[in-house]
Tab-separated table of C-alpha atoms in Angstrom:
chain	number	residue	atom	x	y	z
A	1	GLN	CA	0.454	23.522	-11.359
A	2	MET	CA	4.220	23.151	-11.605
A	3	ILE	CA	5.382	25.323	-14.499
A	4	PRO	CA	8.684	24.725	-16.357
A	5	SER	CA	10.512	27.430	-14.376
A	6	GLY	CA	9.490	25.734	-11.113
A	7	ILE	CA	10.732	22.356	-12.355
A	8	LYS	CA	14.020	23.938	-13.365
A	9	ARG	CA	14.568	25.508	-9.932
A	10	LEU	CA	13.751	22.221	-8.213
A	11	THR	CA	15.965	20.086	-10.432
A	12	ASP	CA	18.868	22.524	-10.002
A	13	MET	CA	18.522	22.200	-6.228
A	14	LEU	CA	18.376	18.415	-6.475
A	15	ARG	CA	21.512	18.222	-8.599
A	16	ARG	CA	23.412	20.396	-6.138
A	17	ASN	CA	22.014	18.506	-3.119
A	18	GLU	CA	20.840	21.752	-1.547
A	19	LEU	CA	17.917	20.157	0.276
A	20	ASP	CA	17.995	18.944	3.878
A	21	ARG	CA	18.641	15.231	4.474
A	22	THR	CA	15.068	14.687	5.601
A	23	TYR	CA	13.462	16.592	2.765
A	24	HIS	CA	10.118	15.416	1.360
A	25	VAL	CA	9.353	16.434	-2.222
A	26	ASP	CA	5.610	16.738	-2.893
A	27	LEU	CA	4.752	17.237	-6.574
A	28	SER	CA	1.311	15.644	-6.369
A	29	ARG	CA	-1.665	16.918	-8.382
A	30	ASN	CA	0.385	18.971	-10.837
A	31	GLY	CA	-0.414	17.097	-14.049
A	32	ILE	CA	3.248	17.183	-14.992
A	33	GLY	CA	3.003	14.178	-17.281
A	34	GLN	CA	0.421	15.950	-19.417
A	35	THR	CA	1.394	19.611	-19.201
A	36	TYR	CA	5.180	19.267	-19.088
A	37	PRO	CA	6.331	15.712	-19.918
A	38	GLN	CA	9.907	16.888	-20.432
A	39	GLY	CA	9.861	17.951	-16.796
A	40	VAL	CA	9.456	14.322	-15.726
A	41	LEU	CA	12.673	13.406	-17.528
A	42	LYS	CA	14.464	16.427	-16.049
A	43	LEU	CA	13.329	15.402	-12.578
A	44	ALA	CA	14.493	11.830	-13.152
A	45	LYS	CA	17.941	13.005	-14.273
A	46	ALA	CA	18.242	15.327	-11.279
A	47	LEU	CA	17.412	12.515	-8.857
A	48	LEU	CA	20.377	10.548	-10.190
A	49	TYR	CA	22.642	13.100	-8.517
A	50	ASN	CA	20.635	13.630	-5.355
A	51	THR	CA	21.312	11.934	-2.032
A	52	SER	CA	19.123	14.057	0.258
A	53	VAL	CA	15.479	13.462	-0.706
A	54	VAL	CA	13.863	10.725	1.400
A	55	SER	CA	10.262	10.927	0.154
A	56	LEU	CA	8.880	11.561	-3.335
A	57	ASP	CA	5.157	12.129	-3.924
A	58	VAL	CA	4.176	12.318	-7.604
A	59	ALA	CA	0.565	11.176	-7.254
A	60	PHE	CA	-2.100	12.401	-9.709
A	61	ASN	CA	0.356	13.566	-12.373
A	62	LYS	CA	-0.653	11.526	-15.448
A	63	LEU	CA	2.888	10.206	-15.711
A	64	GLY	CA	1.913	6.991	-17.456
A	65	ALA	CA	4.141	3.943	-17.424
A	66	ALA	CA	6.946	5.793	-19.223
A	67	GLY	CA	7.105	8.524	-16.580
A	68	VAL	CA	7.016	6.055	-13.688
A	69	LEU	CA	9.719	4.018	-15.421
A	70	ALA	CA	11.969	7.069	-15.827
A	71	LEU	CA	11.683	7.964	-12.147
A	72	THR	CA	12.242	4.359	-11.055
A	73	GLN	CA	15.406	4.213	-13.159
A	74	SER	CA	16.730	7.219	-11.264
A	75	ILE	CA	16.201	5.637	-7.842
A	76	GLY	CA	18.879	3.080	-7.125
A	77	ASP	CA	22.221	2.681	-5.400
A	78	GLY	CA	23.130	5.814	-3.469
A	79	SER	CA	19.576	7.104	-3.323
A	80	ALA	CA	18.186	8.148	0.051
A	81	ILE	CA	14.550	7.804	-1.062
A	82	GLU	CA	12.542	5.609	1.314
A	83	ALA	CA	8.985	6.448	0.215
A	84	VAL	CA	7.475	6.784	-3.269
A	85	ASN	CA	3.876	7.611	-4.126
A	86	PHE	CA	3.033	6.679	-7.752
A	87	SER	CA	-0.727	6.611	-7.151
A	88	THR	CA	-3.250	7.572	-9.871
A	89	ASN	CA	-0.808	8.078	-12.719
A	90	GLY	CA	-2.493	6.103	-15.481
A	91	LEU	CA	-0.213	3.074	-15.372
A	92	ASN	CA	-1.296	0.696	-18.147
A	93	PRO	CA	-0.085	-2.925	-18.085
A	94	SER	CA	-0.392	-3.114	-21.891
A	95	ASP	CA	2.234	-0.366	-22.246
A	96	PRO	CA	5.712	-1.871	-22.893
A	97	ALA	CA	7.104	0.597	-20.364
A	98	TYR	CA	5.071	-1.116	-17.651
A	99	GLY	CA	6.845	-4.390	-18.356
A	100	GLN	CA	10.176	-2.570	-18.094
A	101	PHE	CA	9.047	-1.029	-14.808
A	102	CYS	CA	8.278	-4.493	-13.419
A	103	SER	CA	11.662	-5.740	-14.644
A	104	LEU	CA	13.392	-2.970	-12.703
A	105	LEU	CA	11.462	-3.955	-9.586
A	106	ALA	CA	12.593	-7.554	-10.061
A	107	LYS	CA	16.184	-6.329	-10.218
A	108	GLY	CA	15.744	-4.541	-6.904
A	109	ASN	CA	15.796	-0.941	-8.121
A	110	LEU	CA	13.519	0.181	-5.303
A	111	ASN	CA	14.697	-2.240	-2.630
A	112	LEU	CA	15.553	0.535	-0.177
A	113	LEU	CA	11.931	1.649	-0.016
A	114	ARG	CA	9.890	1.471	3.180
A	115	LYS	CA	6.685	2.833	1.635
A	116	LEU	CA	5.273	2.250	-1.844
A	117	SER	CA	1.923	3.362	-3.216
A	118	LEU	CA	0.508	2.418	-6.612
A	119	ALA	CA	-3.089	3.146	-5.598
A	120	GLY	CA	-5.609	4.186	-8.205
A	121	ASN	CA	-3.773	2.732	-11.203
A	122	SER	CA	-5.889	0.323	-13.262
A	123	LEU	CA	-3.516	-2.631	-13.199
A	124	GLY	CA	-6.096	-5.410	-13.233
A	125	GLY	CA	-5.412	-8.957	-12.143
A	126	GLU	CA	-2.697	-9.577	-14.738
A	127	GLY	CA	-0.880	-6.281	-14.218
A	128	SER	CA	-0.964	-6.468	-10.452
A	129	SER	CA	0.230	-10.077	-10.577
A	130	ALA	CA	3.209	-9.021	-12.702
A	131	LEU	CA	3.988	-6.279	-10.193
A	132	LEU	CA	3.775	-8.550	-7.159
A	133	ASP	CA	5.736	-11.339	-8.840
A	134	SER	CA	8.509	-8.797	-9.460
A	135	LEU	CA	8.514	-7.690	-5.832
A	136	ALA	CA	8.559	-11.309	-4.678
A	137	SER	CA	11.556	-12.166	-6.859
A	138	SER	CA	13.901	-9.654	-5.223
A	139	ASP	CA	14.883	-8.501	-1.750
A	140	TYR	CA	12.560	-5.776	-0.457
A	141	ALA	CA	13.221	-6.399	3.205
A	142	ASN	CA	12.729	-2.724	4.100
A	143	LEU	CA	9.219	-2.440	2.677
A	144	THR	CA	6.720	-2.011	5.510
A	145	HIS	CA	3.877	-0.046	3.836
A	146	LEU	CA	2.246	-1.284	0.624
A	147	ASP	CA	-0.726	0.543	-0.875
A	148	LEU	CA	-2.613	-1.260	-3.656
A	149	TYR	CA	-5.932	0.514	-3.129
A	150	HIS	CA	-8.258	0.381	-6.157
A	151	VAL	CA	-5.852	-1.228	-8.658
A	152	GLY	CA	-8.176	-4.026	-9.820
A	153	LEU	CA	-6.460	-6.878	-7.992
A	154	GLY	CA	-9.416	-9.251	-8.063
A	155	ASP	CA	-8.854	-12.803	-6.869
A	156	ARG	CA	-6.117	-13.363	-9.438
A	157	GLY	CA	-4.067	-10.483	-8.085
A	158	CYS	CA	-4.907	-11.542	-4.547
A	159	LYS	CA	-3.325	-14.925	-5.265
A	160	ALA	CA	-0.101	-13.179	-6.346
A	161	LEU	CA	-0.299	-10.984	-3.238
A	162	SER	CA	-0.636	-14.076	-1.051
A	163	GLU	CA	2.456	-15.589	-2.664
A	164	PHE	CA	4.348	-12.332	-2.152
A	165	LEU	CA	3.433	-12.258	1.528
A	166	THR	CA	4.843	-15.749	2.029
A	167	SER	CA	7.930	-15.307	-0.143
A	168	GLU	CA	11.148	-15.961	1.763
A	169	ARG	CA	13.142	-13.742	-0.593
A	170	SER	CA	10.870	-10.692	-0.646
A	171	SER	CA	9.693	-8.269	2.021
A	172	GLY	CA	6.265	-9.848	2.305
A	173	PRO	CA	6.666	-10.983	5.919
A	174	ASN	CA	7.793	-7.444	6.900
A	175	VAL	CA	4.761	-5.515	5.634
A	176	ARG	CA	3.037	-3.716	8.516
A	177	LEU	CA	0.393	-1.720	6.612
A	178	LEU	CA	-1.449	-3.282	3.673
A	179	ASN	CA	-4.185	-1.478	1.758
A	180	VAL	CA	-6.157	-3.597	-0.726
A	181	GLY	CA	-9.432	-1.699	-0.509
A	182	TRP	CA	-11.873	-1.537	-3.456
A	183	ASN	CA	-10.256	-4.301	-5.496
A	184	GLY	CA	-13.097	-6.654	-6.394
A	185	ILE	CA	-11.764	-9.322	-4.048
A	186	THR	CA	-14.299	-12.080	-3.302
A	187	SER	CA	-14.491	-14.509	-0.406
A	188	GLN	CA	-12.109	-16.781	-2.320
A	189	GLY	CA	-9.461	-14.069	-2.489
A	190	VAL	CA	-9.898	-13.223	1.184
A	191	GLN	CA	-9.484	-16.899	2.066
A	192	MET	CA	-6.194	-17.055	0.115
A	193	LEU	CA	-5.015	-13.859	1.791
A	194	CYS	CA	-5.861	-15.185	5.255
A	195	GLN	CA	-3.978	-18.414	4.605
A	196	SER	CA	-0.887	-16.435	3.650
A	197	LEU	CA	-1.120	-14.301	6.795
A	198	VAL	CA	-1.217	-17.176	9.287
A	199	GLY	CA	2.579	-17.158	9.551
A	200	HIS	CA	2.901	-13.368	9.224
A	201	SER	CA	4.644	-11.715	12.145
A	202	GLU	CA	4.465	-7.987	11.336
A	203	LEU	CA	1.095	-6.934	9.871
A	204	GLN	CA	-0.606	-4.291	12.022
A	205	ILE	CA	-3.095	-2.533	9.710
A	206	LEU	CA	-5.209	-4.244	7.035
A	207	HIS	CA	-7.597	-2.305	4.795
A	208	LEU	CA	-10.097	-4.568	3.024
A	209	HIS	CA	-12.839	-1.943	2.677
A	210	GLY	CA	-14.938	-1.816	-0.469
A	211	ASN	CA	-14.553	-5.471	-1.405
A	212	SER	CA	-18.305	-6.034	-1.316
A	213	GLN	CA	-18.106	-9.664	-2.447
A	214	MET	CA	-16.104	-10.693	0.598
A	215	GLY	CA	-19.318	-11.643	2.371
A	216	ARG	CA	-19.907	-14.126	5.150
A	217	LYS	CA	-17.315	-16.642	3.959
A	218	GLY	CA	-14.642	-13.981	3.905
A	219	ALA	CA	-15.585	-12.839	7.405
A	220	ILE	CA	-15.357	-16.407	8.694
A	221	ALA	CA	-11.924	-16.767	7.069
A	222	LEU	CA	-10.811	-13.616	8.907
A	223	SER	CA	-12.149	-14.981	12.176
A	224	GLN	CA	-10.112	-18.159	11.660
A	225	LEU	CA	-7.055	-16.017	10.969
A	226	LEU	CA	-7.511	-14.175	14.260
A	227	LYS	CA	-7.734	-17.496	16.076
A	228	ASN	CA	-4.810	-19.159	14.305
A	229	ALA	CA	-2.387	-16.210	14.182
A	230	GLN	CA	-2.478	-14.914	17.726
A	231	HIS	CA	1.152	-13.807	17.399
A	232	MET	CA	0.323	-11.409	14.519
A	233	PRO	CA	0.184	-7.835	15.892
A	234	LEU	CA	-2.878	-6.856	13.825
A	235	ARG	CA	-4.458	-3.848	15.524
A	236	ILE	CA	-6.734	-2.293	12.873
A	237	LEU	CA	-9.010	-4.259	10.540
A	238	ASP	CA	-11.026	-2.176	8.059
A	239	LEU	CA	-14.132	-3.989	6.794
A	240	ARG	CA	-16.322	-1.131	5.548
A	241	TRP	CA	-18.523	-2.024	2.550
A	242	THR	CA	-17.617	-5.752	2.678
A	243	THR	CA	-21.076	-7.272	3.443
A	244	PRO	CA	-19.799	-9.630	6.178
A	245	THR	CA	-23.387	-10.399	7.357
A	246	ASP	CA	-24.420	-10.619	10.995
A	247	ASP	CA	-23.291	-14.252	11.213
A	248	GLY	CA	-19.850	-13.348	9.881
A	249	VAL	CA	-19.507	-10.470	12.331
A	250	ALA	CA	-20.510	-12.780	15.186
A	251	SER	CA	-17.642	-15.093	14.169
A	252	ILE	CA	-15.215	-12.180	14.157
A	253	ALA	CA	-16.458	-10.967	17.534
A	254	GLU	CA	-15.866	-14.400	19.027
A	255	ALA	CA	-12.399	-14.596	17.456
A	256	ILE	CA	-11.342	-11.193	18.790
A	257	THR	CA	-10.945	-12.738	22.227
A	258	TYR	CA	-8.025	-14.747	20.826
A	259	SER	CA	-6.130	-11.668	19.631
A	260	LYS	CA	-3.637	-10.016	21.939
A	261	TYR	CA	-3.380	-6.860	19.860
A	262	LEU	CA	-6.566	-5.974	17.951
A	263	GLU	CA	-7.763	-2.449	18.799
A	264	LYS	CA	-10.304	-1.620	16.130
A	265	VAL	CA	-12.591	-3.391	13.639
A	266	ILE	CA	-14.261	-0.887	11.296
A	267	LEU	CA	-17.663	-2.125	10.143
A	268	GLN	CA	-19.600	0.910	8.934
A	269	PHE	CA	-21.733	0.789	5.762
A	270	ASN	CA	-22.543	-2.918	5.975
A	271	ASP	CA	-26.279	-2.887	6.756
A	272	LEU	CA	-25.727	-4.828	9.947
A	273	ASP	CA	-27.944	-5.338	12.929
A	274	SER	CA	-26.996	-2.726	15.539
A	275	ARG	CA	-26.295	-5.551	17.990
A	276	SER	CA	-23.636	-6.963	15.647
A	277	GLU	CA	-21.669	-3.714	15.527
A	278	ALA	CA	-22.011	-3.333	19.285
A	279	LEU	CA	-20.779	-6.885	19.807
A	280	VAL	CA	-17.536	-6.156	17.974
A	281	ALA	CA	-17.150	-2.678	19.448
A	282	GLU	CA	-17.118	-4.112	22.958
A	283	LYS	CA	-14.288	-6.545	22.309
A	284	PRO	CA	-11.139	-4.634	21.231
A	285	LYS	CA	-9.157	-2.791	23.868
A	286	LYS	CA	-6.264	-0.379	23.640
A	287	ARG	CA	-2.911	-2.149	23.661
A	288	PRO	CA	-0.244	0.542	24.264
A	289	HIS	CA	2.717	-1.811	23.944
A	290	LEU	CA	2.452	-2.154	20.146
A	291	LEU	CA	5.063	-0.796	17.772
A	292	ALA	CA	3.906	2.444	16.193
A	293	VAL	CA	2.836	2.491	12.555
A	294	ASP	CA	2.044	5.721	10.729
A	295	GLU	CA	-1.502	5.265	9.419
A	296	GLY	CA	-1.504	8.377	7.243
A	297	VAL	CA	1.355	7.696	4.859
A	298	LEU	CA	-0.601	6.141	2.030
A	299	VAL	CA	-3.399	7.300	-0.217
A	300	SER	CA	-6.530	5.472	0.877
A	301	ALA	CA	-10.291	5.607	0.417
A	302	ASP	CA	-10.249	8.634	2.699
A	303	ASP	CA	-7.472	10.283	0.665
A	304	GLU	CA	-5.085	10.203	3.617
A	305	ALA	CA	-2.018	12.401	3.297
A	306	TRP	CA	1.182	10.848	2.017
């Protein structure tokens, strides 16, 4: 755990800009918000002076909405930070500080970010909708990686996500990696998401794993997306634990032939006929001409490194 003396040494270095331009600060799993809440404020103040840190990982620190708000306030004009990991910090939409956090997002406080993770925070449909509405109302054109794994989106939050992805003002059309695994999304939510992705030109990796109510209808909606959005460079589609049924997988397998880019459809843990998995496995082929996307930058169901 990060003790007060360690926080002091780090914040002194940040204030004096003694870190390399490409420095990544990893403070994850230190419980700072609980063991040393004053350290969060000290870190936030130090970041106001810093122009060298490009990545900040404060996952699993029990920061709460107040701690996340303080850090967000410190990241603005002049900041070099391009990636922030706020995952599993006990964000609570009923906390007034959460509303202030969303207001800062709406004002564009984090609009230089390329990667944002809020995974593992129990936002629910209302809280996640407030978050996504805030992102949609400002210019986040740089945002390419969005991690909303296990935040309780549900179909209500999925509707807000769909609106964000089609927003002309926001970064929605620029997102290349989207993680909405384990969010209680049903076939209705998947259908809304697919409709919003038809005109999407950048998405390469989509994690839908763990949404067990997606079912056959959701799988068919995805197959229609693959047919109708042949220009979309989707290369990885994660459908673990989504109960697509054999019929739904057959629809996806048939639709894969329309895609110019799809490399992998992940179907484990779906109680499928072995022939269904084999049918899909035979279709995708390696497409080396795709733009590269770092798959391991966000916290996911497999606890991928930031």
